[in-house]
Coordinates of C-alpha atoms and ligand atoms in Angstrom, one line a residue:
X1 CA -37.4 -30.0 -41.2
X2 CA -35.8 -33.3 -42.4
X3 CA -31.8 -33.1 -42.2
X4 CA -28.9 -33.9 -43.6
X5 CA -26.1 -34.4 -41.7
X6 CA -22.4 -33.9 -43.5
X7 CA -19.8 -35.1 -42.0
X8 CA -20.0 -38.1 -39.2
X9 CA -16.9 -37.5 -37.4
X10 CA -17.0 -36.8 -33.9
X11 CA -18.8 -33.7 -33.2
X12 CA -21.6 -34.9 -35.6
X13 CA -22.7 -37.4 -32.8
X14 CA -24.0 -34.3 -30.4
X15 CA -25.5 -33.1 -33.7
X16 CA -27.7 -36.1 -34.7
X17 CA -28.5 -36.5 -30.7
X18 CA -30.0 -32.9 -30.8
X19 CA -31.7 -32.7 -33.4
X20 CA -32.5 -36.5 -33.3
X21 CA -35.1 -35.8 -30.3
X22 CA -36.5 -32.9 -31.9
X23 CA -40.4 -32.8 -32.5
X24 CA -41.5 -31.6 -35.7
X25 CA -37.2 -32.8 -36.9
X26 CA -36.3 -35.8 -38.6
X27 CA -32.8 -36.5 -38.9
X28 CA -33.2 -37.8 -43.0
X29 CA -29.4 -38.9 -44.0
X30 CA -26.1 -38.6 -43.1
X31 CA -22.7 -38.0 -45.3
X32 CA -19.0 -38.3 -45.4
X33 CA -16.5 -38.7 -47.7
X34 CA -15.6 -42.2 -45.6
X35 CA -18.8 -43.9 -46.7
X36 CA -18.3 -46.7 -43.7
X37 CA -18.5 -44.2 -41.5
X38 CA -21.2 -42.5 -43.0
X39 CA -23.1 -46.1 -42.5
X40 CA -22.0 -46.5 -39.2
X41 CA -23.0 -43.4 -37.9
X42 CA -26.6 -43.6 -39.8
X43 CA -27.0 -46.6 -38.2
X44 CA -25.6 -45.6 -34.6
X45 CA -28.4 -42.7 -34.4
X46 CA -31.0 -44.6 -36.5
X47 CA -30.9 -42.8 -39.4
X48 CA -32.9 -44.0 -42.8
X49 CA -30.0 -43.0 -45.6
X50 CA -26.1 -42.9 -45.8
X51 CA -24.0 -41.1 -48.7
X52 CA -20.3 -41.2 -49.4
X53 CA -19.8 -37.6 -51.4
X54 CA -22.3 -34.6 -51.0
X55 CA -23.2 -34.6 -55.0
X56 CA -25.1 -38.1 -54.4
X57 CA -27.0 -36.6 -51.5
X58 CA -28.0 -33.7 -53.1
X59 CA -28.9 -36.1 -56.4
X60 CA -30.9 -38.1 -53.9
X61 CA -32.5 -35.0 -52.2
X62 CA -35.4 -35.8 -49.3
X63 CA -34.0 -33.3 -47.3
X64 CA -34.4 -29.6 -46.8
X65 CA -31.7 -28.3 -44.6
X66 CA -28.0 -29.3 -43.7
X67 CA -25.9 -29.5 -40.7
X68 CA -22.2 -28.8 -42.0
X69 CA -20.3 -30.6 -39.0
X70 CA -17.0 -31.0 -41.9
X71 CA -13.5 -30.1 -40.9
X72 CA -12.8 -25.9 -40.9
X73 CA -11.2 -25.9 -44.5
X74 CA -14.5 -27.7 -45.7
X75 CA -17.1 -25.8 -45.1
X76 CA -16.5 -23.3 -47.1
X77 CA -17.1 -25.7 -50.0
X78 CA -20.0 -27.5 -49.1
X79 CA -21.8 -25.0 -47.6
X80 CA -21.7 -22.7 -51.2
X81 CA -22.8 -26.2 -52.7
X82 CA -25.4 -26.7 -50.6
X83 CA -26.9 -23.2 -50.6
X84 CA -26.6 -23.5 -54.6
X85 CA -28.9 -26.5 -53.9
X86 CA -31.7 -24.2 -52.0
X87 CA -30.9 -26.2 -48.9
X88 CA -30.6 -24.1 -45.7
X89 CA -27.6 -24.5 -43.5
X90 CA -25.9 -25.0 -40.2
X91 CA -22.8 -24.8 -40.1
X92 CA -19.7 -25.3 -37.6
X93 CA -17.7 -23.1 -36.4
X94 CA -15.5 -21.3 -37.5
X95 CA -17.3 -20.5 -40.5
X96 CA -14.4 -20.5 -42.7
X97 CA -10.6 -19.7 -43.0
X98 CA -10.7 -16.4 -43.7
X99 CA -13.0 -13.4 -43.6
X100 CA -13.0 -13.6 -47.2
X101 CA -14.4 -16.6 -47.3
X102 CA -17.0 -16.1 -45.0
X103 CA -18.5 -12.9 -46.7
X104 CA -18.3 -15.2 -49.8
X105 CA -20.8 -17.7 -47.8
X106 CA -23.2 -14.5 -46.3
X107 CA -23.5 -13.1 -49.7
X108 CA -24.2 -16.3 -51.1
X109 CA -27.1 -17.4 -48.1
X110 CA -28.4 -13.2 -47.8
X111 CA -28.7 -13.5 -52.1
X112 CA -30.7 -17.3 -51.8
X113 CA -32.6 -16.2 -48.7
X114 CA -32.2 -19.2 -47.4
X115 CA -31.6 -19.4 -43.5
X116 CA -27.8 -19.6 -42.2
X117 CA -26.5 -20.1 -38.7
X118 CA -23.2 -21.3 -37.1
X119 CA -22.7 -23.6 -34.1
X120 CA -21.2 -21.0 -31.5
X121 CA -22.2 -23.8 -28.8
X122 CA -21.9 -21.4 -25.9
X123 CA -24.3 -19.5 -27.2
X124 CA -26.2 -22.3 -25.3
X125 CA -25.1 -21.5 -22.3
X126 CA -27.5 -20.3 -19.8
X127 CA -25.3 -18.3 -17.8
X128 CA -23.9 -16.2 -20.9
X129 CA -27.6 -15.5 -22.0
X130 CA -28.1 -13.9 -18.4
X131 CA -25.3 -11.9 -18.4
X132 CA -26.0 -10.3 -21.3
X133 CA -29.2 -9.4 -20.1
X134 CA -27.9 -8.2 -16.7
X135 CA -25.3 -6.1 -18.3
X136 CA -28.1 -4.7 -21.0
X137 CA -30.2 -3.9 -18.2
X138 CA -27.6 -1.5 -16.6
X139 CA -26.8 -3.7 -13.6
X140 CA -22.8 -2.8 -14.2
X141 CA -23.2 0.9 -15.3
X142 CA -21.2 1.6 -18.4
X143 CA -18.8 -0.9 -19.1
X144 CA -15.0 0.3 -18.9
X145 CA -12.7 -3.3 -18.9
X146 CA -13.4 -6.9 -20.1
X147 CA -11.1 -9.7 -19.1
X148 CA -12.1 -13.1 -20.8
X149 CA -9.8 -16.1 -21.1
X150 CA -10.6 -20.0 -22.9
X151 CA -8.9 -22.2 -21.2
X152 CA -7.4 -26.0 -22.4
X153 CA -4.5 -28.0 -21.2
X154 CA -4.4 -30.7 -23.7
X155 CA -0.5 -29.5 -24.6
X156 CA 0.2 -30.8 -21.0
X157 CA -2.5 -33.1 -19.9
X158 CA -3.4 -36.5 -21.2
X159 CA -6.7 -36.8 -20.6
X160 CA -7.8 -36.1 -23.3
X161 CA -5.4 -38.5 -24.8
X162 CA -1.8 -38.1 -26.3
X163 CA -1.7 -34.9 -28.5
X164 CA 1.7 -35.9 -30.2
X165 CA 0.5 -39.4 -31.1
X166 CA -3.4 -38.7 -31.8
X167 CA -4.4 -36.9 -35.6
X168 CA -7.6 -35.5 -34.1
X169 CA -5.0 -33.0 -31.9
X170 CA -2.3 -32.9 -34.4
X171 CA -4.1 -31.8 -36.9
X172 CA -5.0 -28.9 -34.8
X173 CA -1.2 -27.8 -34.4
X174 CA -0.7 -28.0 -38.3
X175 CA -1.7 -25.3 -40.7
X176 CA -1.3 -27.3 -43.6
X177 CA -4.6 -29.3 -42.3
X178 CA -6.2 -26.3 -41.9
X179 CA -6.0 -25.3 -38.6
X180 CA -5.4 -21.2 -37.6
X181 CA -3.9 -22.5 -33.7
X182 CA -5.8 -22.3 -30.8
X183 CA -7.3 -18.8 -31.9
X184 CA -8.7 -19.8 -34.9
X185 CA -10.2 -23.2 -32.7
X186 CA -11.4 -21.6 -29.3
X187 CA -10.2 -18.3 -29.9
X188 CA -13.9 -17.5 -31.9
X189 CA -15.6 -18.7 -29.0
X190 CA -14.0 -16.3 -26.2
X191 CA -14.4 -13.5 -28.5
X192 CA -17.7 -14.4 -29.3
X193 CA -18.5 -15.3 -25.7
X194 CA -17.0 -11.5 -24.5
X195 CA -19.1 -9.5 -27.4
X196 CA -22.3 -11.3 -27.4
X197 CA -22.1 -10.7 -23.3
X198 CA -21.3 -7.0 -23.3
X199 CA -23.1 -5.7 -27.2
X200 CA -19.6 -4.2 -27.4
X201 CA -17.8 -5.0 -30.6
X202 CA -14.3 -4.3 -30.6
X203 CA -12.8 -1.3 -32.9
X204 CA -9.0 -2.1 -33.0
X205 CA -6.9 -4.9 -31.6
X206 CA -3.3 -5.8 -30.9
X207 CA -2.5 -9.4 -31.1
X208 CA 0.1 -11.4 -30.4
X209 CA 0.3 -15.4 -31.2
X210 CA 2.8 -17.7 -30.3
X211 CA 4.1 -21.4 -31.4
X212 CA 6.1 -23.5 -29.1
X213 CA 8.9 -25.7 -29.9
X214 CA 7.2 -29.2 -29.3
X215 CA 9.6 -31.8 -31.3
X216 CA 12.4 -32.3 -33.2
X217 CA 12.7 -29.7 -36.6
X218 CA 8.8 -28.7 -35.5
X219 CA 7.1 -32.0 -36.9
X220 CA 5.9 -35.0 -36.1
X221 CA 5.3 -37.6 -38.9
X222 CA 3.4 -35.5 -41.9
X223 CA 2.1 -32.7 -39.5
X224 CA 4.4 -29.7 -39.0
X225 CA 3.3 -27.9 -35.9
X226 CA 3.0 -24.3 -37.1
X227 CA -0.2 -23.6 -35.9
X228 CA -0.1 -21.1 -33.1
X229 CA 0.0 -22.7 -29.3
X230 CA -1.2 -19.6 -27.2
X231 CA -3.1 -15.9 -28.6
X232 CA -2.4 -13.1 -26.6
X233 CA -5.0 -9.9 -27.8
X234 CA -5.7 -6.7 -26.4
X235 CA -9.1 -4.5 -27.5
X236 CA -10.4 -1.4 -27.6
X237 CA -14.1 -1.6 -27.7
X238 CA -17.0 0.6 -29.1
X239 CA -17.8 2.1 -26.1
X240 CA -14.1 2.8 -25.3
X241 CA -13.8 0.1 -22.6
X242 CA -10.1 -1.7 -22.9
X243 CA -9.9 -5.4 -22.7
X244 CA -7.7 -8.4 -23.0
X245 CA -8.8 -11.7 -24.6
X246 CA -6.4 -14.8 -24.3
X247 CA -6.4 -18.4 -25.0
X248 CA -4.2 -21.4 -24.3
X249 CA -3.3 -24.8 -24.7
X250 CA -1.1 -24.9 -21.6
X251 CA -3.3 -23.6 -19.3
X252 CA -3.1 -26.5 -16.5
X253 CA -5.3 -27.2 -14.3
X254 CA -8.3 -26.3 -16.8
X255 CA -9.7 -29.0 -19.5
X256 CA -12.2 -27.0 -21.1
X257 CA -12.6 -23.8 -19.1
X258 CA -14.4 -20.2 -20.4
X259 CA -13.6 -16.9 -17.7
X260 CA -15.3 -13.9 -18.5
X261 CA -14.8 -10.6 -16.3
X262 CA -17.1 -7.5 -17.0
X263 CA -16.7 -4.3 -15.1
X264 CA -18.4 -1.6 -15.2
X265 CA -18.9 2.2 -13.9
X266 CA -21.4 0.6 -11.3
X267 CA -21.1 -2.9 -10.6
X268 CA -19.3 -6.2 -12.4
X269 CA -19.9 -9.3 -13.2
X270 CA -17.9 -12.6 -13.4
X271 CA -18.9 -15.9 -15.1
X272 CA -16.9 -19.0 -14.9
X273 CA -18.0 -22.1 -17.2
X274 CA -16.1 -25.4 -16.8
X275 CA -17.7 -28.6 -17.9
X276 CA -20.1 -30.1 -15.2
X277 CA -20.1 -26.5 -13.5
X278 CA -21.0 -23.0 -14.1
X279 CA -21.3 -19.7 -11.6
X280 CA -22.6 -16.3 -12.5
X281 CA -21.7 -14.1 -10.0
X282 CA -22.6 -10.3 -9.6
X283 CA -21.2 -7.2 -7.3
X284 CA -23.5 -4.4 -7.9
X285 CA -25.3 -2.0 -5.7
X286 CA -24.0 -0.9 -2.3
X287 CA -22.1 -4.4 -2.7
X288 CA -19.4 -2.5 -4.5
X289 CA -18.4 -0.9 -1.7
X290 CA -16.7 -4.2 -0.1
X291 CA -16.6 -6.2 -2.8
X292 CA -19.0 -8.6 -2.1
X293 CA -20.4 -11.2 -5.0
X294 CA -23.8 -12.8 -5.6
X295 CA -25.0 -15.8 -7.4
X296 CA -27.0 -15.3 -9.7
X297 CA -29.9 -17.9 -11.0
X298 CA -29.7 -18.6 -14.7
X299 CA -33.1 -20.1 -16.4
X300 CA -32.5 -22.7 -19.0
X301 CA -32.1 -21.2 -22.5
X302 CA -33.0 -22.4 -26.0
X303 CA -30.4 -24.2 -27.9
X304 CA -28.5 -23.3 -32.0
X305 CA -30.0 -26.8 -32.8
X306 CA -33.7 -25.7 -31.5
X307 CA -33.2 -22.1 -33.2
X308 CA -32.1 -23.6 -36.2
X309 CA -35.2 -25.9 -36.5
X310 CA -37.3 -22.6 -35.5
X311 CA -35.7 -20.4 -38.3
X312 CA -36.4 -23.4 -41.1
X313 CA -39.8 -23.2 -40.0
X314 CA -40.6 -19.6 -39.8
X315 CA -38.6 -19.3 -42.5
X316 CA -36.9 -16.7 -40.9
X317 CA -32.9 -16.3 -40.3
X318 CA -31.6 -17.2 -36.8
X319 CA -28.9 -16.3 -34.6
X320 CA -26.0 -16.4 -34.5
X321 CA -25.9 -15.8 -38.4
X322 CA -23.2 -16.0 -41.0
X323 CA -23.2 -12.3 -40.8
X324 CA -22.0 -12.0 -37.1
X325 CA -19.8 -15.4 -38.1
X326 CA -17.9 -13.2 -40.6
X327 CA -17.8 -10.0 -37.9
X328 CA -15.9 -12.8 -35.7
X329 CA -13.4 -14.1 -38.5
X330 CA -12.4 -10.4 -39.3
X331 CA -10.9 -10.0 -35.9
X332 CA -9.1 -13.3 -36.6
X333 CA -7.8 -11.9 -39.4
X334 CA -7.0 -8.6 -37.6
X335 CA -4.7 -11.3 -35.4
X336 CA -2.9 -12.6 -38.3
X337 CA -2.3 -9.5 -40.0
X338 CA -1.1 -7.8 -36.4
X339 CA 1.7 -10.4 -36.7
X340 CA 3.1 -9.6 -39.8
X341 CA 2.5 -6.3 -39.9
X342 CA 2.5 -5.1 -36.4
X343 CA -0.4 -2.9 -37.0
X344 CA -4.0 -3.5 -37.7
X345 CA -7.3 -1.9 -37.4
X346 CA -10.7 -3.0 -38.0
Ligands
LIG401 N1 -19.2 -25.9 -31.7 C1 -18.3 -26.7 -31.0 O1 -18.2 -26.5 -29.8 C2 -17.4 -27.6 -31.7 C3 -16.8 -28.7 -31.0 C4 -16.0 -29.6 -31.8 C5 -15.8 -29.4 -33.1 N2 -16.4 -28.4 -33.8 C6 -16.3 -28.2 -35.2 O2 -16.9 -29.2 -35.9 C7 -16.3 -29.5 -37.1 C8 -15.9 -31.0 -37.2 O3 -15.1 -31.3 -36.1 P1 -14.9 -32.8 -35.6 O4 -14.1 -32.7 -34.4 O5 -16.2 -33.6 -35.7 O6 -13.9 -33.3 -36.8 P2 -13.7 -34.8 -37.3 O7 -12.4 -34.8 -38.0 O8 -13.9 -35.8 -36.2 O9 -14.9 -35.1 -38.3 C9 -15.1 -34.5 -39.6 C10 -15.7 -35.5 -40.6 O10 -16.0 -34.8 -41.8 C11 -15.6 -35.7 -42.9 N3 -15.4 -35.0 -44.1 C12 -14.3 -34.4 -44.5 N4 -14.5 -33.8 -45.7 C13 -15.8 -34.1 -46.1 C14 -16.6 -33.7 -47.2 N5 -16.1 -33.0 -48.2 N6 -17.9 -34.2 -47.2 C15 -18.4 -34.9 -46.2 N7 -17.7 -35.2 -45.1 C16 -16.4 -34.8 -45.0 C17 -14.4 -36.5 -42.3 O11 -14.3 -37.7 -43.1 C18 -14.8 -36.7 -40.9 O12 -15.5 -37.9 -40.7 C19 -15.0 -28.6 -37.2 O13 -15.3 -27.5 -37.9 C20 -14.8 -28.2 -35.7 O14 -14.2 -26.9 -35.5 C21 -17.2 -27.5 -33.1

C-alpha cells in the first residue's frame, strides 16, 4: 500500500508512526492546507513528498490509499474527493457531521468498491476485543443493563494545557468550528465502545446535553462556546437490556478515562481503560453468589492501521466500516434531535 496522509496536524503524527513501521506500507506523501506544515511533518517522519491542497496530490498521484486525519467538518469533503479518485480511505472519527453525510460517504465507498474504514482507536484495545468475546460466549448470560461512561477533565484540569487560551480545545467548545460537544468528540467512542462489546445496538434513546456557562456573554475571542459540555443518554437495547451512556468534560480525577459495566442474567463484567492502565475484570460462575471479581488476561489484538493495510491488500473492506460509522452518527443525531424535540426513536 503506498499512503497519503491528509492532514499533519496533531493526531496525524500516531498515524504516520503506525503505518510508518508497517511491512509491505510505505508512507508516500503527506498534505495540508498549511503547506509548511505539510513539509515539516514529511520531513519529521521521513516521508518522500509534501502537498499544500489535496487536488495537487491527487494530480501528482503515487499513492493508492488515504488516511483522512482532517478536522470533523472536513472529511466529509475530501473523503468524496478522494473516493471519486479510486483511492481507498481511512478516515477519522467521527466520520462526518451528520448521519446524512455519512450515508452520503457509504454510498459513495459501497458504489466505488473501494475499501473504507474509520479510526475508532479503541477498537485497538485489547481488553474491549476480550470482552466482547467473553460476553458472545455466554460468560454473563443474557445481558439485562449496560453502564458505560468516557471520562475527561480538561474543563477543570490543566494538564493538558489551558482550555480557555488554547484553539486546539476551543475549537472543541464552538459549533461554528464544527464541533457537536463532547458527544459528538468522545461521545462516538463510549457508544461504540458499549455496542461493539455487548452486539447490542440500541433501539431508542433519551438524551440529554448540557452547556455550561464558561465566560463572559459565552465567548472567548472568535469562538462562542455552544458546543455541548456534558451528554447525559439513556438506551433501550435490542435485546431489551436498559442502559445509560454518559460523557464529561468535568469529570475530575480522570484525563482520559473509558468505564464499561455489562451485566447479565449470569455473570458481569467490568473493564476500566485509563491511559498507562487497563483491568478486565469478570464475576461469573458460583462467583456471583458473593460478588467476587477476576482478572481476566487480554492477548494483544491487531490494530485499524494494520486492518486497514490488510483490507487494501485483500482488497476486501475492514472493520469498523463507514457502514457501522453511520449506525454510530444516527444515534448522535437521535441526541440532537431528543433536545429539540424531546422525543426520538431510531
Ligand atoms: N481516533 C482518535 O482517537 C482521535 C484522537 C484525536 C483526534 N482524532 C480526530 O482526528 C482528526 C484530526 O484531529 P487533530 O487533533 O489532528 O486536529 P488538528 O487541528 O491538530 O489537525 C488537523 C490538520 O488538518 C489540516 N487541514 C484542514 N483542512 C484541510 C484540508 N482541506 N486538506 C488538508 N488538510 C487540512 C489542518 O491544517 C491541520 O493541520 C479529527 O477528526 C479528530 O476528531 C481522533
Amino acid at each position: 500500500m503506498k499512503l497519503l496522509i491528509l492532514g499533519t496536524g496533531g493526531m496525524a503524527a500516531a498515524h504516520a508512526r503506525a503505518f510508518g513501521a508497517m511491512p509491505g506500507v510505505e508512507v508516500a506523501a503527506a498534505c495540508d492546507v498549511d503547506a509548511d506544515r505539510a513539509a515539516a511533518f514529511a520531513k519529521t517522519h521521513g516521508i518522500a513528498k509534501s502537498f499544500g491542497s489535496l487536488d495537487d496530490a491527487l494530480a501528482a498521484g503515487g499513492f493508492d490509499a488515504v488516511s483522512n486525519v482532517t478536522p470533523d467538518p472536513i472529511h466529509h469533503p475530501t473523503t468524496l474527493k478522494c473516493l471519486g479518485a479510486g483511492k481507498h480511505v481511512l478516515c477519522e472519527k467521527p466520520l462526518a457531521e451528520s448521519c446524512a453525510l455519512a450515508e452520503e460517504m457509504t454510498d459513495a465507498a459501497q458504489k466505488a468498491g473501494l475499501v473504507n474504514m474509520v479510526n475508532l482507536s479503541y477498537r485497538n484495545v485489547p481488553a474491549l476485543q476480550k470482552a466482547r468475546e467473553l460476553i458472545a460466549g455466554g460468560a454473563v448470560g443474557e445481558v439485562r443493563h449496560i453502564e458505560a461512561s468516557y471520562r475527561q477533565s480538561w474543563l477543570v484540569a490543566n494538564n493538558w494545557g489551558h482550555w480557555n487560551t488554547d484553539p486546539k480545545w476551543l475549537w472543541r467548545l464552538s459549533s461554528k468550528h464544527g464541533s457537536r460537544g463532547v458527544l459528538g468528540d468522545v461521545g462516538i467512542h463510549i457508544l461504540d465502545f458499549a455496542t461493539f462489546a455487548t452486539g447490542l445496538k440500541p433501539v431508542s434513546l433519551q438524551a440529554r446535553l448540557k452547556t455550561f456557562d464558561k465566560a463572559p456573554e459565552g465567548k472567548i475571542g472568535e469562538y462562542e462556546l455552544d458546543a455541548n459540555d456534558s451528554a447525559v443518554m439513556s438506551l433501550e437495547f435490542g435485546n431489551g437490556a436498559l442502559g445509560v451512556i454518559h460523557t464529561s468534560r468535568f469529570m475530575t480525577g480522570y484525563a482520559n478515562t473509558l468505564k464499561l459495566h455489562v451485566f447479565g442474567t449470569k455473570g458481569a463484567v467490568e473493564l476500566d481503560h485509563n491511559p498507562g492502565w487497563t483491568r478486565l475484570r469478570l464475576c461469573g460462575g458460583e462467583d456471583v453468589h458473593n460478588q467476587a471479581w477476576t482478572d481476566v488476561e487480554c492477548p494483544p489484538v491487531k490494530t485499524n492501521f494494520h486492518k486497514f493495510a490488510e483490507a487494501v491488500a485483500s482488497g476486501k473492506n475492514g472493520e469498523p466500516d463507514f457502514a457501522h460509522a453511520t449506525e454510530l452518527q444516527r444515534y448522535l443525531d437521535a441526541c440532537f434531535e431528543m433536545e429539540t424535540s424531546k422525543a426520538a426513536r431510531i
